[in-house]
mmCIF file of N, CA and C in Angstrom:
data_model
loop_
_atom_site.group_PDB
_atom_site.id
_atom_site.type_symbol
_atom_site.label_atom_id
_atom_site.label_comp_id
_atom_site.label_asym_id
_atom_site.label_seq_id
_atom_site.Cartn_x
_atom_site.Cartn_y
_atom_site.Cartn_z
ATOM 1 N N MET I 1 112.214 55.989 101.174
ATOM 2 C CA MET I 1 112.548 56.161 99.772
ATOM 3 C C MET I 1 113.977 55.668 99.550
ATOM 4 N N PRO I 2 114.246 54.965 98.451
ATOM 5 C CA PRO I 2 115.581 54.455 98.199
ATOM 6 C C PRO I 2 116.574 55.585 97.943
ATOM 7 N N ASP I 3 117.857 55.264 98.127
ATOM 8 C CA ASP I 3 118.895 56.245 97.833
ATOM 9 C C ASP I 3 118.879 56.565 96.347
ATOM 10 N N ALA I 4 119.155 57.821 96.031
ATOM 11 C CA ALA I 4 119.179 58.253 94.635
ATOM 12 C C ALA I 4 120.395 57.675 93.925
ATOM 13 N N GLU I 5 120.190 57.349 92.659
ATOM 14 C CA GLU I 5 121.277 56.881 91.792
ATOM 15 C C GLU I 5 121.734 58.033 90.925
ATOM 16 N N SER I 6 122.977 57.983 90.518
ATOM 17 C CA SER I 6 123.532 58.993 89.642
ATOM 18 C C SER I 6 123.400 58.542 88.189
ATOM 19 N N PHE I 7 122.854 59.412 87.351
ATOM 20 C CA PHE I 7 122.711 59.158 85.920
ATOM 21 C C PHE I 7 123.345 60.302 85.147
ATOM 22 N N SER I 8 124.106 59.976 84.120
ATOM 23 C CA SER I 8 124.676 61.014 83.262
ATOM 24 C C SER I 8 123.789 61.193 82.046
ATOM 25 N N GLY I 9 123.875 62.372 81.436
ATOM 26 C CA GLY I 9 123.097 62.637 80.246
ATOM 27 C C GLY I 9 123.599 63.874 79.533
ATOM 28 N N SER I 10 122.981 64.142 78.393
ATOM 29 C CA SER I 10 123.382 65.309 77.610
ATOM 30 C C SER I 10 122.332 65.613 76.554
ATOM 31 N N CYS I 11 122.506 66.758 75.925
ATOM 32 C CA CYS I 11 121.675 67.120 74.780
ATOM 33 C C CYS I 11 122.232 66.416 73.536
ATOM 34 N N LEU I 12 121.579 66.603 72.419
ATOM 35 C CA LEU I 12 121.976 65.953 71.168
ATOM 36 C C LEU I 12 123.390 66.330 70.728
ATOM 37 N N CYS I 13 123.752 67.602 70.818
ATOM 38 C CA CYS I 13 125.064 68.046 70.335
ATOM 39 C C CYS I 13 126.163 67.940 71.381
ATOM 40 N N GLY I 14 125.801 67.693 72.650
ATOM 41 C CA GLY I 14 126.788 67.562 73.714
ATOM 42 C C GLY I 14 127.187 68.869 74.372
ATOM 43 N N ALA I 15 126.567 69.979 73.985
ATOM 44 C CA ALA I 15 126.906 71.267 74.594
ATOM 45 C C ALA I 15 126.436 71.355 76.044
ATOM 46 N N VAL I 16 125.350 70.643 76.380
ATOM 47 C CA VAL I 16 124.847 70.614 77.756
ATOM 48 C C VAL I 16 124.973 69.183 78.267
ATOM 49 N N LYS I 17 125.889 68.989 79.200
ATOM 50 C CA LYS I 17 126.093 67.681 79.836
ATOM 51 C C LYS I 17 125.784 67.827 81.316
ATOM 52 N N PHE I 18 125.257 66.763 81.898
ATOM 53 C CA PHE I 18 124.848 66.848 83.295
ATOM 54 C C PHE I 18 124.939 65.494 83.970
ATOM 55 N N THR I 19 124.857 65.539 85.289
ATOM 56 C CA THR I 19 124.693 64.366 86.129
ATOM 57 C C THR I 19 123.460 64.621 86.986
ATOM 58 N N ALA I 20 122.566 63.655 87.027
ATOM 59 C CA ALA I 20 121.327 63.805 87.774
ATOM 60 C C ALA I 20 121.211 62.723 88.831
ATOM 61 N N GLN I 21 120.665 63.094 89.969
ATOM 62 C CA GLN I 21 120.372 62.158 91.037
ATOM 63 C C GLN I 21 118.888 61.810 90.943
ATOM 64 N N ILE I 22 118.597 60.534 90.719
ATOM 65 C CA ILE I 22 117.227 60.076 90.531
ATOM 66 C C ILE I 22 116.973 58.906 91.470
ATOM 67 N N ALA I 23 115.901 58.996 92.254
ATOM 68 C CA ALA I 23 115.615 57.987 93.273
ATOM 69 C C ALA I 23 114.892 56.763 92.721
ATOM 70 N N GLN I 24 114.068 56.959 91.709
ATOM 71 C CA GLN I 24 113.286 55.836 91.184
ATOM 72 C C GLN I 24 113.450 55.743 89.673
ATOM 73 N N ARG I 25 113.613 54.526 89.192
ATOM 74 C CA ARG I 25 113.723 54.298 87.751
ATOM 75 C C ARG I 25 112.333 54.217 87.131
ATOM 76 N N GLU I 26 111.591 55.291 87.327
ATOM 77 C CA GLU I 26 110.229 55.387 86.805
ATOM 78 C C GLU I 26 110.102 56.682 86.026
ATOM 79 N N MET I 27 109.273 56.641 84.981
ATOM 80 C CA MET I 27 109.034 57.859 84.226
ATOM 81 C C MET I 27 107.541 58.064 84.036
ATOM 82 N N ALA I 28 107.217 59.321 83.859
ATOM 83 C CA ALA I 28 105.854 59.727 83.538
ATOM 84 C C ALA I 28 105.878 60.318 82.142
ATOM 85 N N VAL I 29 104.734 60.332 81.511
ATOM 86 C CA VAL I 29 104.604 61.004 80.223
ATOM 87 C C VAL I 29 103.560 62.096 80.387
ATOM 88 N N CYS I 30 103.863 63.274 79.843
ATOM 89 C CA CYS I 30 102.926 64.385 79.890
ATOM 90 C C CYS I 30 102.330 64.586 78.501
ATOM 91 N N HIS I 31 101.008 64.673 78.453
ATOM 92 C CA HIS I 31 100.286 64.854 77.196
ATOM 93 C C HIS I 31 99.775 66.280 77.010
ATOM 94 N N CYS I 32 100.144 67.230 77.875
ATOM 95 C CA CYS I 32 99.608 68.582 77.743
ATOM 96 C C CYS I 32 100.045 69.205 76.423
ATOM 97 N N SER I 33 99.255 70.155 75.958
ATOM 98 C CA SER I 33 99.544 70.766 74.660
ATOM 99 C C SER I 33 100.888 71.478 74.655
ATOM 100 N N MET I 34 101.288 72.083 75.780
ATOM 101 C CA MET I 34 102.596 72.753 75.821
ATOM 102 C C MET I 34 103.733 71.750 75.676
ATOM 103 N N CYS I 35 103.675 70.630 76.406
ATOM 104 C CA CYS I 35 104.734 69.625 76.302
ATOM 105 C C CYS I 35 104.803 69.022 74.904
ATOM 106 N N ARG I 36 103.643 68.793 74.289
ATOM 107 C CA ARG I 36 103.637 68.215 72.943
ATOM 108 C C ARG I 36 104.268 69.172 71.936
ATOM 109 N N LYS I 37 104.007 70.463 72.063
ATOM 110 C CA LYS I 37 104.628 71.435 71.158
ATOM 111 C C LYS I 37 106.118 71.582 71.452
ATOM 112 N N TRP I 38 106.472 71.606 72.733
ATOM 113 C CA TRP I 38 107.847 71.840 73.161
ATOM 114 C C TRP I 38 108.754 70.672 72.796
ATOM 115 N N SER I 39 108.255 69.444 72.953
ATOM 116 C CA SER I 39 109.107 68.277 72.738
ATOM 117 C C SER I 39 108.908 67.619 71.375
ATOM 118 N N GLY I 40 107.908 68.052 70.628
ATOM 119 C CA GLY I 40 107.644 67.429 69.338
ATOM 120 C C GLY I 40 106.873 66.126 69.475
ATOM 121 N N GLY I 41 106.294 65.883 70.611
ATOM 122 C CA GLY I 41 105.529 64.670 70.899
ATOM 123 C C GLY I 41 105.090 64.746 72.339
ATOM 124 N N MET I 42 105.071 63.638 73.009
ATOM 125 C CA MET I 42 104.792 63.682 74.437
ATOM 126 C C MET I 42 106.124 63.798 75.178
ATOM 127 N N PHE I 43 106.069 64.283 76.415
ATOM 128 C CA PHE I 43 107.274 64.513 77.212
ATOM 129 C C PHE I 43 107.447 63.383 78.210
ATOM 130 N N PHE I 44 108.513 62.586 78.052
ATOM 131 C CA PHE I 44 108.837 61.492 78.970
ATOM 132 C C PHE I 44 109.809 62.036 80.009
ATOM 133 N N ALA I 45 109.446 61.932 81.295
ATOM 134 C CA ALA I 45 110.262 62.558 82.325
ATOM 135 C C ALA I 45 110.378 61.706 83.575
ATOM 136 N N ALA I 46 111.514 61.863 84.256
ATOM 137 C CA ALA I 46 111.755 61.246 85.561
ATOM 138 C C ALA I 46 112.002 62.366 86.564
ATOM 139 N N GLU I 47 111.560 62.156 87.778
ATOM 140 C CA GLU I 47 111.777 63.160 88.810
ATOM 141 C C GLU I 47 113.235 63.114 89.260
ATOM 142 N N ALA I 48 113.919 64.234 89.086
ATOM 143 C CA ALA I 48 115.323 64.338 89.490
ATOM 144 C C ALA I 48 115.406 65.100 90.806
ATOM 145 N N GLU I 49 116.177 64.554 91.726
ATOM 146 C CA GLU I 49 116.347 65.218 93.019
ATOM 147 C C GLU I 49 117.383 66.333 92.929
ATOM 148 N N GLN I 50 118.340 66.150 92.044
ATOM 149 C CA GLN I 50 119.419 67.126 91.909
ATOM 150 C C GLN I 50 120.027 66.969 90.528
ATOM 151 N N ILE I 51 120.417 68.079 89.912
ATOM 152 C CA ILE I 51 121.096 68.047 88.614
ATOM 153 C C ILE I 51 122.314 68.952 88.692
ATOM 154 N N ALA I 52 123.462 68.441 88.257
ATOM 155 C CA ALA I 52 124.688 69.233 88.191
ATOM 156 C C ALA I 52 125.114 69.314 86.731
ATOM 157 N N PHE I 53 125.248 70.523 86.214
ATOM 158 C CA PHE I 53 125.658 70.744 84.830
ATOM 159 C C PHE I 53 127.155 70.955 84.755
ATOM 160 N N GLU I 54 127.788 70.405 83.702
ATOM 161 C CA GLU I 54 129.214 70.657 83.489
ATOM 162 C C GLU I 54 129.440 72.110 83.113
ATOM 163 N N ASP I 55 128.538 72.655 82.282
ATOM 164 C CA ASP I 55 128.659 74.018 81.786
ATOM 165 C C ASP I 55 127.248 74.491 81.423
ATOM 166 N N GLU I 56 126.787 75.553 82.030
ATOM 167 C CA GLU I 56 125.424 76.024 81.797
ATOM 168 C C GLU I 56 125.320 77.113 80.732
ATOM 169 N N THR I 57 126.402 77.412 80.017
ATOM 170 C CA THR I 57 126.369 78.528 79.069
ATOM 171 C C THR I 57 125.396 78.298 77.918
ATOM 172 N N GLN I 58 125.130 77.044 77.535
ATOM 173 C CA GLN I 58 124.193 76.752 76.449
ATOM 174 C C GLN I 58 122.811 76.339 76.956
ATOM 175 N N LEU I 59 122.573 76.430 78.264
ATOM 176 C CA LEU I 59 121.278 76.064 78.833
ATOM 177 C C LEU I 59 120.301 77.213 78.642
ATOM 178 N N GLY I 60 119.255 76.974 77.848
ATOM 179 C CA GLY I 60 118.207 77.959 77.655
ATOM 180 C C GLY I 60 117.067 77.703 78.618
ATOM 181 N N VAL I 61 116.402 78.773 79.041
ATOM 182 C CA VAL I 61 115.283 78.660 79.978
ATOM 183 C C VAL I 61 114.118 79.491 79.438
ATOM 184 N N TYR I 62 112.957 78.861 79.349
ATOM 185 C CA TYR I 62 111.747 79.537 78.904
ATOM 186 C C TYR I 62 110.722 79.476 80.027
ATOM 187 N N SER I 63 110.248 80.635 80.448
ATOM 188 C CA SER I 63 109.229 80.717 81.503
ATOM 189 C C SER I 63 107.873 80.424 80.868
ATOM 190 N N SER I 64 107.348 79.215 81.096
ATOM 191 C CA SER I 64 106.112 78.800 80.440
ATOM 192 C C SER I 64 104.862 79.038 81.279
ATOM 193 N N SER I 65 105.039 79.395 82.542
ATOM 194 C CA SER I 65 103.905 79.732 83.410
ATOM 195 C C SER I 65 104.442 80.521 84.596
ATOM 196 N N ASP I 66 103.545 80.943 85.464
ATOM 197 C CA ASP I 66 103.967 81.687 86.648
ATOM 198 C C ASP I 66 104.812 80.832 87.587
ATOM 199 N N TRP I 67 104.666 79.505 87.529
ATOM 200 C CA TRP I 67 105.340 78.627 88.480
ATOM 201 C C TRP I 67 106.323 77.644 87.833
ATOM 202 N N GLY I 68 106.351 77.561 86.496
ATOM 203 C CA GLY I 68 107.229 76.581 85.872
ATOM 204 C C GLY I 68 108.024 77.132 84.706
ATOM 205 N N GLU I 69 109.135 76.462 84.425
ATOM 206 C CA GLU I 69 109.973 76.839 83.293
ATOM 207 C C GLU I 69 110.508 75.596 82.601
ATOM 208 N N ARG I 70 110.791 75.756 81.318
ATOM 209 C CA ARG I 70 111.265 74.660 80.471
ATOM 210 C C ARG I 70 112.695 74.960 80.055
ATOM 211 N N CYS I 71 113.562 73.968 80.185
ATOM 212 C CA CYS I 71 114.972 74.150 79.866
ATOM 213 C C CYS I 71 115.332 73.324 78.638
ATOM 214 N N PHE I 72 116.249 73.851 77.843
ATOM 215 C CA PHE I 72 116.618 73.248 76.567
ATOM 216 C C PHE I 72 118.038 73.666 76.219
ATOM 217 N N CYS I 73 118.617 73.042 75.212
ATOM 218 C CA CYS I 73 119.942 73.421 74.735
ATOM 219 C C CYS I 73 119.794 74.554 73.724
ATOM 220 N N ASN I 74 120.509 75.645 73.949
ATOM 221 C CA ASN I 74 120.487 76.770 73.017
ATOM 222 C C ASN I 74 121.135 76.424 71.678
ATOM 223 N N ALA I 75 122.032 75.457 71.661
ATOM 224 C CA ALA I 75 122.739 75.109 70.423
ATOM 225 C C ALA I 75 121.932 74.183 69.519
ATOM 226 N N CYS I 76 121.392 73.084 70.077
ATOM 227 C CA CYS I 76 120.699 72.091 69.234
ATOM 228 C C CYS I 76 119.198 72.018 69.482
ATOM 229 N N GLY I 77 118.710 72.656 70.534
ATOM 230 C CA GLY I 77 117.279 72.689 70.810
ATOM 231 C C GLY I 77 116.728 71.522 71.607
ATOM 232 N N THR I 78 117.569 70.600 72.055
ATOM 233 C CA THR I 78 117.089 69.438 72.799
ATOM 234 C C THR I 78 116.279 69.853 74.029
ATOM 235 N N THR I 79 115.114 69.221 74.197
ATOM 236 C CA THR I 79 114.280 69.383 75.382
ATOM 237 C C THR I 79 114.993 68.705 76.547
ATOM 238 N N LEU I 80 115.253 69.434 77.630
ATOM 239 C CA LEU I 80 116.011 68.877 78.754
ATOM 240 C C LEU I 80 115.182 68.649 80.016
ATOM 241 N N MET I 81 114.399 69.648 80.439
ATOM 242 C CA MET I 81 113.647 69.461 81.676
ATOM 243 C C MET I 81 112.593 70.535 81.846
ATOM 244 N N TRP I 82 111.586 70.190 82.653
ATOM 245 C CA TRP I 82 110.638 71.147 83.199
ATOM 246 C C TRP I 82 110.960 71.233 84.675
ATOM 247 N N ARG I 83 110.974 72.458 85.204
ATOM 248 C CA ARG I 83 111.230 72.588 86.640
ATOM 249 C C ARG I 83 110.359 73.689 87.231
ATOM 250 N N GLY I 84 110.002 73.473 88.484
ATOM 251 C CA GLY I 84 109.247 74.476 89.209
ATOM 252 C C GLY I 84 110.148 75.642 89.541
ATOM 253 N N LYS I 85 109.649 76.850 89.399
ATOM 254 C CA LYS I 85 110.455 78.040 89.701
ATOM 255 C C LYS I 85 110.844 78.105 91.170
ATOM 256 N N ASP I 86 110.066 77.454 92.026
ATOM 257 C CA ASP I 86 110.386 77.446 93.458
ATOM 258 C C ASP I 86 111.365 76.333 93.831
ATOM 259 N N GLY I 87 111.818 75.551 92.847
ATOM 260 C CA GLY I 87 112.778 74.485 93.096
ATOM 261 C C GLY I 87 112.182 73.209 93.662
ATOM 262 N N SER I 88 110.862 73.130 93.739
ATOM 263 C CA SER I 88 110.214 71.986 94.380
ATOM 264 C C SER I 88 110.156 70.740 93.511
ATOM 265 N N HIS I 89 110.288 70.871 92.199
ATOM 266 C CA HIS I 89 110.137 69.713 91.314
ATOM 267 C C HIS I 89 110.960 69.912 90.043
ATOM 268 N N THR I 90 111.646 68.855 89.643
ATOM 269 C CA THR I 90 112.371 68.859 88.374
ATOM 270 C C THR I 90 112.024 67.589 87.622
ATOM 271 N N ALA I 91 111.425 67.753 86.458
ATOM 272 C CA ALA I 91 111.069 66.632 85.585
ATOM 273 C C ALA I 91 112.092 66.604 84.443
ATOM 274 N N LEU I 92 113.015 65.670 84.532
ATOM 275 C CA LEU I 92 114.119 65.567 83.580
ATOM 276 C C LEU I 92 113.721 64.689 82.396
ATOM 277 N N ALA I 93 114.013 65.122 81.197
ATOM 278 C CA ALA I 93 113.679 64.362 79.991
ATOM 279 C C ALA I 93 114.471 63.055 79.966
ATOM 280 N N VAL I 94 113.773 61.948 80.122
ATOM 281 C CA VAL I 94 114.413 60.628 80.169
ATOM 282 C C VAL I 94 115.224 60.324 78.907
ATOM 283 N N PRO I 95 114.770 60.712 77.700
ATOM 284 C CA PRO I 95 115.576 60.394 76.515
ATOM 285 C C PRO I 95 116.969 61.038 76.499
ATOM 286 N N THR I 96 117.212 62.032 77.362
ATOM 287 C CA THR I 96 118.537 62.654 77.412
ATOM 288 C C THR I 96 119.514 61.866 78.283
ATOM 289 N N LEU I 97 119.016 60.878 79.024
ATOM 290 C CA LEU I 97 119.874 60.072 79.898
ATOM 291 C C LEU I 97 120.598 58.993 79.112
ATOM 292 N N ASP I 98 121.830 58.744 79.489
ATOM 293 C CA ASP I 98 122.615 57.699 78.820
ATOM 294 C C ASP I 98 122.034 56.314 79.061
ATOM 295 N N ARG I 99 121.347 56.121 80.186
ATOM 296 C CA ARG I 99 120.762 54.821 80.534
ATOM 297 C C ARG I 99 119.239 54.886 80.533
ATOM 298 N N ALA I 100 118.646 55.580 79.603
ATOM 299 C CA ALA I 100 117.194 55.777 79.541
ATOM 300 C C ALA I 100 116.384 54.485 79.466
ATOM 301 N N PRO I 101 116.855 53.433 78.786
ATOM 302 C CA PRO I 101 116.033 52.217 78.709
ATOM 303 C C PRO I 101 115.738 51.553 80.052
ATOM 304 N N GLU I 102 116.432 51.957 81.118
ATOM 305 C CA GLU I 102 116.217 51.356 82.428
ATOM 306 C C GLU I 102 114.964 51.879 83.128
ATOM 307 N N PHE I 103 114.256 52.841 82.552
ATOM 308 C CA PHE I 103 113.116 53.471 83.208
ATOM 309 C C PHE I 103 111.801 52.863 82.738
ATOM 310 N N ALA I 104 110.928 52.604 83.697
ATOM 311 C CA ALA I 104 109.611 52.025 83.406
ATOM 312 C C ALA I 104 108.571 53.140 83.339
ATOM 313 N N LEU I 105 107.682 53.064 82.367
ATOM 314 C CA LEU I 105 106.576 54.013 82.249
ATOM 315 C C LEU I 105 105.512 53.645 83.283
ATOM 316 N N THR I 106 105.243 54.573 84.230
ATOM 317 C CA THR I 106 104.300 54.278 85.307
ATOM 318 C C THR I 106 103.118 55.244 85.385
ATOM 319 N N THR I 107 103.282 56.463 84.856
ATOM 320 C CA THR I 107 102.263 57.487 85.047
ATOM 321 C C THR I 107 102.087 58.314 83.777
ATOM 322 N N GLN I 108 100.836 58.710 83.533
ATOM 323 C CA GLN I 108 100.528 59.649 82.453
ATOM 324 C C GLN I 108 99.798 60.829 83.067
ATOM 325 N N ILE I 109 100.267 62.042 82.745
ATOM 326 C CA ILE I 109 99.593 63.235 83.248
ATOM 327 C C ILE I 109 99.016 64.040 82.095
ATOM 328 N N PHE I 110 98.054 64.875 82.434
ATOM 329 C CA PHE I 110 97.245 65.593 81.449
ATOM 330 C C PHE I 110 96.621 64.590 80.487
ATOM 331 N N ILE I 111 96.139 63.496 81.065
ATOM 332 C CA ILE I 111 95.509 62.439 80.279
ATOM 333 C C ILE I 111 94.287 62.976 79.538
ATOM 334 N N ASP I 112 93.692 64.030 80.079
ATOM 335 C CA ASP I 112 92.529 64.642 79.434
ATOM 336 C C ASP I 112 92.889 65.431 78.178
ATOM 337 N N GLU I 113 94.179 65.673 77.936
ATOM 338 C CA GLU I 113 94.629 66.370 76.731
ATOM 339 C C GLU I 113 95.295 65.427 75.725
ATOM 340 N N LYS I 114 95.356 64.136 76.032
ATOM 341 C CA LYS I 114 95.996 63.169 75.139
ATOM 342 C C LYS I 114 95.195 63.036 73.849
ATOM 343 N N PRO I 115 95.854 63.159 72.708
ATOM 344 C CA PRO I 115 95.148 62.937 71.442
ATOM 345 C C PRO I 115 94.643 61.496 71.346
ATOM 346 N N ASP I 116 93.556 61.290 70.664
ATOM 347 C CA ASP I 116 92.993 59.948 70.479
ATOM 348 C C ASP I 116 93.823 59.088 69.530
ATOM 349 N N SER I 117 94.808 59.671 68.861
ATOM 350 C CA SER I 117 95.554 58.959 67.827
ATOM 351 C C SER I 117 96.596 57.972 68.362
ATOM 352 N N TYR I 118 96.835 57.939 69.666
ATOM 353 C CA TYR I 118 97.773 56.968 70.222
ATOM 354 C C TYR I 118 97.352 56.558 71.631
ATOM 355 N N ASP I 119 97.834 55.384 72.046
ATOM 356 C CA ASP I 119 97.622 54.852 73.395
ATOM 357 C C ASP I 119 98.842 54.029 73.784
ATOM 358 N N PHE I 120 99.068 53.878 75.091
ATOM 359 C CA PHE I 120 100.141 53.033 75.594
ATOM 360 C C PHE I 120 99.570 51.710 76.076
ATOM 361 N N ALA I 121 100.341 50.664 75.946
ATOM 362 C CA ALA I 121 99.893 49.339 76.373
ATOM 363 C C ALA I 121 100.017 49.145 77.884
ATOM 364 N N GLN I 122 100.935 49.863 78.542
ATOM 365 C CA GLN I 122 101.143 49.706 79.972
ATOM 366 C C GLN I 122 99.941 50.221 80.762
ATOM 367 N N THR I 123 99.717 49.621 81.909
ATOM 368 C CA THR I 123 98.750 50.144 82.860
ATOM 369 C C THR I 123 99.483 51.176 83.700
ATOM 370 N N THR I 124 98.973 52.412 83.729
ATOM 371 C CA THR I 124 99.644 53.500 84.425
ATOM 372 C C THR I 124 98.663 54.257 85.306
ATOM 373 N N THR I 125 99.194 55.069 86.195
ATOM 374 C CA THR I 125 98.397 56.051 86.900
ATOM 375 C C THR I 125 98.081 57.153 85.900
ATOM 376 N N ASN I 126 96.824 57.576 85.806
ATOM 377 C CA ASN I 126 96.410 58.600 84.844
ATOM 378 C C ASN I 126 95.832 59.802 85.573
ATOM 379 N N LEU I 127 96.459 60.975 85.395
ATOM 380 C CA LEU I 127 96.028 62.197 86.062
ATOM 381 C C LEU I 127 95.578 63.229 85.036
ATOM 382 N N THR I 128 94.468 63.900 85.305
ATOM 383 C CA THR I 128 93.994 64.973 84.439
ATOM 384 C C THR I 128 94.822 66.232 84.686
ATOM 385 N N GLY I 129 94.653 67.223 83.835
ATOM 386 C CA GLY I 129 95.327 68.499 84.037
ATOM 387 C C GLY I 129 94.965 69.130 85.363
ATOM 388 N N ALA I 130 93.688 69.090 85.722
ATOM 389 C CA ALA I 130 93.245 69.673 86.996
ATOM 390 C C ALA I 130 93.927 68.982 88.180
ATOM 391 N N GLU I 131 94.083 67.687 88.110
ATOM 392 C CA GLU I 131 94.751 66.950 89.196
ATOM 393 C C GLU I 131 96.230 67.320 89.292
ATOM 394 N N VAL I 132 96.882 67.522 88.161
ATOM 395 C CA VAL I 132 98.304 67.929 88.149
ATOM 396 C C VAL I 132 98.452 69.334 88.716
ATOM 397 N N PHE I 133 97.587 70.260 88.283
ATOM 398 C CA PHE I 133 97.649 71.624 88.816
ATOM 399 C C PHE I 133 97.454 71.618 90.329
ATOM 400 N N ALA I 134 96.565 70.784 90.834
ATOM 401 C CA ALA I 134 96.340 70.702 92.274
ATOM 402 C C ALA I 134 97.595 70.247 93.007
ATOM 403 N N MET I 135 98.425 69.452 92.338
ATOM 404 C CA MET I 135 99.662 68.954 92.945
ATOM 405 C C MET I 135 100.799 69.972 92.921
ATOM 406 N N PHE I 136 100.933 70.749 91.828
ATOM 407 C CA PHE I 136 102.131 71.563 91.636
ATOM 408 C C PHE I 136 101.910 73.072 91.583
ATOM 409 N N ALA I 137 100.764 73.524 91.145
ATOM 410 C CA ALA I 137 100.541 74.972 90.998
ATOM 411 C C ALA I 137 100.223 75.588 92.356
ATOM 412 N N PRO I 138 100.725 76.783 92.591
ATOM 413 C CA PRO I 138 100.377 77.450 93.852
ATOM 414 C C PRO I 138 98.887 77.809 93.848
ATOM 415 N N PRO I 139 98.283 77.859 95.036
ATOM 416 C CA PRO I 139 96.863 78.221 95.119
ATOM 417 C C PRO I 139 96.640 79.615 94.525
ATOM 418 N N SER I 140 95.515 79.787 93.877
ATOM 419 C CA SER I 140 95.202 81.098 93.259
ATOM 420 C C SER I 140 94.845 82.115 94.293
#
């Protein structure tokens, strides 16, 4: 795996600023109903290996499942990341990165929940909700 690159980013109002280590300039989009409600559309994310916040006082955390949580800015509401409670995965919102245009769309998850009203032109890996749960959710 290539060495991780450092990317800076922030929320809309600048109350939450961070530096993230990202190994691949690739992003996935999540079509699940929770991500669509949380982000106001689909959730574009890159896997971050590490995130360092300048100040976490405005970082809000919502426990959205037994194994995952969604982080946002308490001041402006910007969607920032989904992360596993066990620390195994962090999906950082690509639009919050200062260099977001450098990321290629490669994967769509919860493809079975995608509304019929839109489609992407790129050829991507497409995973259903069941396939995503098999990857990240702890066994029942």
